[in-house]
CSV table of C-alpha atoms in Angstrom, one decimal:
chain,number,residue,atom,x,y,z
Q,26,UNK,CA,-8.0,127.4,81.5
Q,27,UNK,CA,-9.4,124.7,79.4
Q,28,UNK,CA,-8.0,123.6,76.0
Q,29,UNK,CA,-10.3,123.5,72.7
Q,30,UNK,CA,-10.9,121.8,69.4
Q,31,UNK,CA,-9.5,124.9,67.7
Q,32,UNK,CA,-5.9,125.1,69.8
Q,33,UNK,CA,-6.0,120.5,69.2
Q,34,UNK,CA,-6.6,121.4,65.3
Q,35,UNK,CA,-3.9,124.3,65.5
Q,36,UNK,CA,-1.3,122.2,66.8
Q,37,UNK,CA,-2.3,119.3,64.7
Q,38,UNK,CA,-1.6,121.5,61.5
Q,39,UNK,CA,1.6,123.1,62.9
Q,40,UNK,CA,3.1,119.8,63.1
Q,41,UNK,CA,2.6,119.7,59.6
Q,42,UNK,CA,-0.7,116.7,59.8
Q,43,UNK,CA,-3.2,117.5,56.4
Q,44,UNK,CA,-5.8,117.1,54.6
Q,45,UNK,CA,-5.9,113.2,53.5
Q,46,UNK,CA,-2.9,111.8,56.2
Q,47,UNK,CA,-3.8,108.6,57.7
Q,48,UNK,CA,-2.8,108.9,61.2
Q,49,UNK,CA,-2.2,105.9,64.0
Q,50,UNK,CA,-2.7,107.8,67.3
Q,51,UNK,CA,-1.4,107.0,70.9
Q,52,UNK,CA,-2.9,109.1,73.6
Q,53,UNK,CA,-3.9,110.4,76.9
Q,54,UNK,CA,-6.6,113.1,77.5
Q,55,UNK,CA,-5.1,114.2,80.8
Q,56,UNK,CA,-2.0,115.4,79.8
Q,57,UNK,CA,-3.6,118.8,78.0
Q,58,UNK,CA,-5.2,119.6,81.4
Q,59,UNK,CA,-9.1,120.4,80.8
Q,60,UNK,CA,-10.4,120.0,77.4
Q,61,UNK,CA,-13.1,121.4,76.5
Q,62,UNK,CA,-15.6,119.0,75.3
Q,63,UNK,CA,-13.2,115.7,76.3
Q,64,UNK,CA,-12.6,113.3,74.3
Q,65,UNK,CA,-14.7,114.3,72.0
Q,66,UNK,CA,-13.1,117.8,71.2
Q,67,UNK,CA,-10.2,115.6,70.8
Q,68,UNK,CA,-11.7,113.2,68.3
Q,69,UNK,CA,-13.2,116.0,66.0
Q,70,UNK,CA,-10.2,117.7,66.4
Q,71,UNK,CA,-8.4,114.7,64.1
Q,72,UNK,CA,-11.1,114.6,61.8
Q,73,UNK,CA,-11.4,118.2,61.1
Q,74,UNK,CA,-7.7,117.9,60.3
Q,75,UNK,CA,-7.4,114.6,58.0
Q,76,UNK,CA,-11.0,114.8,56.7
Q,77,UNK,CA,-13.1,112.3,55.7
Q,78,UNK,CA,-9.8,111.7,52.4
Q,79,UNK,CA,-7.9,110.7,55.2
Q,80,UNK,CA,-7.5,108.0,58.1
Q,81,UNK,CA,-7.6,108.4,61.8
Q,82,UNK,CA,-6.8,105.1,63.6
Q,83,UNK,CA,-6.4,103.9,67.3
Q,84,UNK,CA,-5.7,100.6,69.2
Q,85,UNK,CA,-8.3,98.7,70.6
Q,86,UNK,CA,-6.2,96.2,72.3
Q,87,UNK,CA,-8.1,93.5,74.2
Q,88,UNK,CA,-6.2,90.6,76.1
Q,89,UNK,CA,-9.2,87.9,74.4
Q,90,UNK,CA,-6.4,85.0,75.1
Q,91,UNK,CA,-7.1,81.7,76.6
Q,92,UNK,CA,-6.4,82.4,80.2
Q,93,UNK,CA,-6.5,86.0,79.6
Q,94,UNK,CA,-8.3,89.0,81.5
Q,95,UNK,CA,-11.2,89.1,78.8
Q,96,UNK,CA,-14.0,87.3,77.7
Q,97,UNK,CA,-14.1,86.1,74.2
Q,98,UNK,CA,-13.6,88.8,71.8
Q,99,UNK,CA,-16.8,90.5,70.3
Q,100,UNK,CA,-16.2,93.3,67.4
Q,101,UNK,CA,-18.9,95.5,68.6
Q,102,UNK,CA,-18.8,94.9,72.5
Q,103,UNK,CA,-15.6,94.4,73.9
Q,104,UNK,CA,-13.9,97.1,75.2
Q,105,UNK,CA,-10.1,97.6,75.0
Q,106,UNK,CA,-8.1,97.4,77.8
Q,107,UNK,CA,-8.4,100.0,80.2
Q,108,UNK,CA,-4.6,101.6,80.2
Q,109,UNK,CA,-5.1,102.4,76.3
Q,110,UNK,CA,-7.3,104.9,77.5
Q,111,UNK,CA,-10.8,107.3,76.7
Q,112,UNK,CA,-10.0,108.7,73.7
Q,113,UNK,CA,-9.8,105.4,71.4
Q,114,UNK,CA,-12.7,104.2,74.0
Q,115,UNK,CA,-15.2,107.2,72.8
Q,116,UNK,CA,-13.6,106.8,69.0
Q,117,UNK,CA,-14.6,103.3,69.3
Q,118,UNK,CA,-17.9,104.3,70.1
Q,119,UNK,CA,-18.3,106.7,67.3
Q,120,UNK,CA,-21.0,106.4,64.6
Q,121,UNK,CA,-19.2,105.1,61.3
Q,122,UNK,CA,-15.7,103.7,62.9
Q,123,UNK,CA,-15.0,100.7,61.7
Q,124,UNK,CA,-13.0,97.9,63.9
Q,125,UNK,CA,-10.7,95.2,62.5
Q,126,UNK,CA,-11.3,91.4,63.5
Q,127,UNK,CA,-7.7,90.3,65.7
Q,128,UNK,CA,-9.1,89.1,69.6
Q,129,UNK,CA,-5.8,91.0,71.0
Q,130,UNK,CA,-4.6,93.7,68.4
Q,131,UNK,CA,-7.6,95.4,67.0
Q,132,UNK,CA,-7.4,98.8,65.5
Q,133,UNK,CA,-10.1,100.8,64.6
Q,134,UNK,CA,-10.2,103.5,62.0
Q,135,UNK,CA,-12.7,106.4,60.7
Q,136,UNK,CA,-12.2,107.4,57.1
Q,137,UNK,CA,-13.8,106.8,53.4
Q,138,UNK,CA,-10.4,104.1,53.1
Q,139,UNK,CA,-11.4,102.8,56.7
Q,140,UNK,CA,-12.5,99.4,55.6
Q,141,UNK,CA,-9.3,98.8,52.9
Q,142,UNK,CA,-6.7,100.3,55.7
Q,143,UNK,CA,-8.1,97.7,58.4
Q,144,UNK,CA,-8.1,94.5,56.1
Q,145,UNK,CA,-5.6,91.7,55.8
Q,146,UNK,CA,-5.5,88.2,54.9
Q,147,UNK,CA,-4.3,86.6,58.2
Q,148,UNK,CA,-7.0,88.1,60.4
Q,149,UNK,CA,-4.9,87.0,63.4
Q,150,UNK,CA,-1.4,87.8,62.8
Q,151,UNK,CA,-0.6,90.9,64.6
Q,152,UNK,CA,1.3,92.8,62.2
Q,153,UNK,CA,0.4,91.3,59.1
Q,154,UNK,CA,2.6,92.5,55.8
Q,155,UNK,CA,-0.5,93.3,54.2
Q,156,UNK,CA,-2.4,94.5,57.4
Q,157,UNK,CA,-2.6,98.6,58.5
Q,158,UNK,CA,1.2,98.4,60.3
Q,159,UNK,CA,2.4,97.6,56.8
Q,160,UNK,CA,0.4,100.5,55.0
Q,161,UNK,CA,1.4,103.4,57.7
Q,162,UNK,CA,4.9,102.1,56.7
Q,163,UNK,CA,4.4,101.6,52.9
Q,164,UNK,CA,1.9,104.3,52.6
Q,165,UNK,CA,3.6,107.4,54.1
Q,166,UNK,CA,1.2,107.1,57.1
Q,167,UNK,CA,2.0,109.0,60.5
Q,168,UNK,CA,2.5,108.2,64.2
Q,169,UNK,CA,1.0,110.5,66.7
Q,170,UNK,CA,1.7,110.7,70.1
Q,171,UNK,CA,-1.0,112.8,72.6
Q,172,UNK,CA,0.9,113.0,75.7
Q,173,UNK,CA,3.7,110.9,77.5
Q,174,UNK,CA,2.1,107.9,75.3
Q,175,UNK,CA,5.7,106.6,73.6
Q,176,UNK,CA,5.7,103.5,76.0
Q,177,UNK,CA,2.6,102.5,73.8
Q,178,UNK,CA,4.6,103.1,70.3
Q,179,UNK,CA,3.2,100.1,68.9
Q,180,UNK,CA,4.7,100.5,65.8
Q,181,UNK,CA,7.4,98.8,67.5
Q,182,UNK,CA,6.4,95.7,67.8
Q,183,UNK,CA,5.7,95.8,64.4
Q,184,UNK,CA,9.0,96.5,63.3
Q,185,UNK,CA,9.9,93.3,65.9
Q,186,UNK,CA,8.0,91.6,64.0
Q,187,UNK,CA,9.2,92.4,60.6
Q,188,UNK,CA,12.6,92.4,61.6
Q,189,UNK,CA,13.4,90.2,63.9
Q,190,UNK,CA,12.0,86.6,64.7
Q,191,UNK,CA,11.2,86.8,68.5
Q,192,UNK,CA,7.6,87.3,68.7
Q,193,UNK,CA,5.7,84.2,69.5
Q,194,UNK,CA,1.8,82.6,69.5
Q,195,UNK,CA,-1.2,82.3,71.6
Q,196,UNK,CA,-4.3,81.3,71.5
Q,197,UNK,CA,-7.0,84.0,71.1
Q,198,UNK,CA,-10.6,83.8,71.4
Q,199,UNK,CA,-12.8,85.2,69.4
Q,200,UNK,CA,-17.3,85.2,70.1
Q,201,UNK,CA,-19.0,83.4,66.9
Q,202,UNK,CA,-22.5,83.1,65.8
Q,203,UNK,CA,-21.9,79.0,66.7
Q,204,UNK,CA,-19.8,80.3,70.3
Q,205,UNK,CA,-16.7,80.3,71.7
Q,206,UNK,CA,-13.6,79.4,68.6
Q,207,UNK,CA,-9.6,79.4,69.6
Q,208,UNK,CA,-7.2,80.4,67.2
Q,209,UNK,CA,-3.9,80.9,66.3
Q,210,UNK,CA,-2.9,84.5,67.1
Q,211,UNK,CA,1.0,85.0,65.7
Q,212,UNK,CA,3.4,87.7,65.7
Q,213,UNK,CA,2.1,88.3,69.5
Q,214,UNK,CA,4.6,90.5,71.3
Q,215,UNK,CA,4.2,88.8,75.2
Q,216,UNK,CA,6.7,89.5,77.5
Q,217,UNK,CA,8.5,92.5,78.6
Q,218,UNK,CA,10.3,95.2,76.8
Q,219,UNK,CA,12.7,96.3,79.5
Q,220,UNK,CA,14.3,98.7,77.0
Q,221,UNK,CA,12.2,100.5,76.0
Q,222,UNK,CA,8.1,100.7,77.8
Q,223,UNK,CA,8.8,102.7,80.9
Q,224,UNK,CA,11.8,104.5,80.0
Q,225,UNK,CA,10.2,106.1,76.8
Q,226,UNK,CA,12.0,109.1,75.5
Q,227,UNK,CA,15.2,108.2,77.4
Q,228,UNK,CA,15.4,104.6,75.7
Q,229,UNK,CA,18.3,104.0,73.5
Q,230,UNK,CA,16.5,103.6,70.2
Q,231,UNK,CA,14.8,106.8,71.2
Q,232,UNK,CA,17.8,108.6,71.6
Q,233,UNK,CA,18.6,107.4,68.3
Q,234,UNK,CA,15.5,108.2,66.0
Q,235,UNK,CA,15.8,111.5,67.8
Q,236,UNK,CA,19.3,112.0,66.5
Q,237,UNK,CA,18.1,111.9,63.2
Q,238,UNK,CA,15.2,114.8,63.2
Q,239,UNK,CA,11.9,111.7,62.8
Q,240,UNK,CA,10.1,113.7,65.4
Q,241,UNK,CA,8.3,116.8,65.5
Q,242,UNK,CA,6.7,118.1,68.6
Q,243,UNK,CA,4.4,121.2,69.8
Q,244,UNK,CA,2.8,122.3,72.7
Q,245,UNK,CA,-0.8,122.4,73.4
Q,246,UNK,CA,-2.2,123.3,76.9
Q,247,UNK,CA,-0.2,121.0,79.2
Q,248,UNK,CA,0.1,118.7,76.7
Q,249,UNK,CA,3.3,117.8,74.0
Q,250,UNK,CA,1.8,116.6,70.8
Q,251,UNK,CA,4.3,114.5,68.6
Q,252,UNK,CA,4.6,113.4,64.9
Q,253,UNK,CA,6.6,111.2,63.1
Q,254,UNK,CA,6.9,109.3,59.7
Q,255,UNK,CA,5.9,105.8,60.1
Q,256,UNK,CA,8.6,105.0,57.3
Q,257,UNK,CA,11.2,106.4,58.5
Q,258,UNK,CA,10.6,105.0,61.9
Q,259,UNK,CA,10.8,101.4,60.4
Q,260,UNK,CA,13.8,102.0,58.1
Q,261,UNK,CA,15.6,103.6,61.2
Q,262,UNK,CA,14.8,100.8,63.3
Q,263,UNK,CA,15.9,98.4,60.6
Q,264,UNK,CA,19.1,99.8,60.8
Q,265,UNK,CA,19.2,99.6,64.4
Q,266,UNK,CA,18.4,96.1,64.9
Q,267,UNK,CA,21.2,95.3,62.5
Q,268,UNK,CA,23.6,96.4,65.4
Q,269,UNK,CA,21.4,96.0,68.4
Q,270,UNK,CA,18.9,92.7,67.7
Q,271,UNK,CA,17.9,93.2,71.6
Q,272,UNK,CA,17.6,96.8,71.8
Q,273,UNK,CA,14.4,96.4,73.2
Q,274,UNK,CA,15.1,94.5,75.4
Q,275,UNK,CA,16.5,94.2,78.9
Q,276,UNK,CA,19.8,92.9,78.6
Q,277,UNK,CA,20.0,90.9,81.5
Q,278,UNK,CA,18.1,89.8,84.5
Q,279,UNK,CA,14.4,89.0,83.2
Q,280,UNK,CA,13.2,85.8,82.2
Q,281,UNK,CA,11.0,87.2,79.7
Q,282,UNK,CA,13.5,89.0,77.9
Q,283,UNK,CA,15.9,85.9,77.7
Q,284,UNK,CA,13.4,83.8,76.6
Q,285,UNK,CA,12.8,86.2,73.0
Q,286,UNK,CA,17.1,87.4,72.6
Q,287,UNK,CA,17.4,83.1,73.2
Q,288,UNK,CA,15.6,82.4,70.0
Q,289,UNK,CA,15.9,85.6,68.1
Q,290,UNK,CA,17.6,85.1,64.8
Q,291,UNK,CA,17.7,88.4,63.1
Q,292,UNK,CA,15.8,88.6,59.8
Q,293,UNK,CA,17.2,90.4,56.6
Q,294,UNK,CA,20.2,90.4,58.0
Q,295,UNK,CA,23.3,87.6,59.5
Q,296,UNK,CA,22.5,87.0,63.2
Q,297,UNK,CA,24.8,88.8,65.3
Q,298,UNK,CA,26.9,86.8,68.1
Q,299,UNK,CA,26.0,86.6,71.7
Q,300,UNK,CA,28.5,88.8,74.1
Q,301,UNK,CA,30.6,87.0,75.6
Q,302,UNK,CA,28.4,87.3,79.0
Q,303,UNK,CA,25.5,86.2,77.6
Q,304,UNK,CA,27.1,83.0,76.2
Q,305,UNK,CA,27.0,79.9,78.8
């Protein structure tokens, strides 16, 4: 039995999604089963909901580093990475959807705001305080998750990045009219997340955001479909990091996590001592 637009736009609107929400969406077209039209029933599925008053947005994360997997990174022409899947591959595509400029973090969005949601004044910080992250927080925007996609909440790297101080640099590259330029990406989030990627609703800060009602969840066709406030997921995991800097993180035994709890020095808050195993 295939799925359709209509059962995507019923569930979208049982999970309370309106007219004029702008959305950040994580998902997987395989986990309803067989839609009927793909990716694209999917897509107009959003739209129909939010309307042209609101904002539908996706990653379009590229790894356009120096040594990275991709060739320098092109607006138009470079593909995001294959894992973040054929639903923000086929929005990309879309007539009218508008891309932002970062070589590793690119969003793109499809709205009459699209243009004023995607700008920022660093063009290659990550999670800028003036960039899209900061207006789904500020702005009562929502996080939708299509699927088993929580492993991909990248909302949480953004509240890493507001909240604590372990995210690092690289070099990006980006394709110019002149060729080939480096610059200065910040705020990238390298490494491993231990606590939190593959484990997704049975991480600890899950458990926790849970505890306190942020999601909402429905069923359509094989698929869960799951909503939550962007703000209150920030403000929640504000709180969280003031007990738990390295929740996301594995605790011991990976060099990668070491390497961000080593230099992490909690913002907006006083850092937090070591345990006494992690102390040499």
């Amino acid at each position: 039995m295939f799925v359709t637009k209509d059962d995507i736009v019923s569930g979208l609107r049982e999970l309370g999604i309106k007219t004029g929400d702008e959305l950040m969406v994580h998902s997987s077209l395989k986990s309803f089963g067989r839609v009927e039209g793909g990716a694209d029933a999917v897509i107009d599925a959003l739209l129909e909901v939010v309307t042209e008053n609101g904002i539908v947005s996706m990653p379009a994360f590229s790894d356009c580093t120096d040594g990275g997997s991709a060739r320098a990174y092109d607006r138009v022409n470079t593909p995001p990475e294959s894992w973040i899947g054929i639903i923000p591959e086929t929005f990309r595509k879309r007539k009218g959807v508008l891309r932002s400029d970062h070589p590793t973090h690119s969003i793109t969005a499809s709205g009459l705001d699209a243009k004023a949601f995607l700008s920022q004044t660093d063009i290659y910080d990550c999670f800028a305080e003036d960039g899209p992250w900061n207006r789904l927080r500020e702005g009562g925007g929502k996080l939708l998750f299509i699927g088993k996609t929580m492993g991909s909440n990248t909302f949480l790297h953004a509240c890493e990045a507001w909240y604590n101080n372990y995210l690092e640099e690289t070099i990006g590259i980006v394709a110019t009219p002149e060729g080939e330029k480096f610059v200065r990406v910040t705020n990238y989030p390298s490494g491993c997340r231990g606590g939190w990627y593959k484990l997704y609703e049975d991480s600890e800060y899950f458990k926790i955001l849970r505890s306190r009602g942020i999601f909402s969840k429905v069923e359509v066709g094989a698929s869960t479909l799951m909503v939550c406030n962007a703000h209150d997921v920030a403000a929640t995991m504000k709180e969280i990091f003031k007990s738990d800097p390295h929740i996301l993180l594995h605790k011991s035994g990976c060099r990668d996590c070491a390497r961000m709890r080593g230099k992490n020095k909690p913002k907006h808050h006083s850092p937090l001592p070591l345990p006494h195993s992690e102390i040499l």
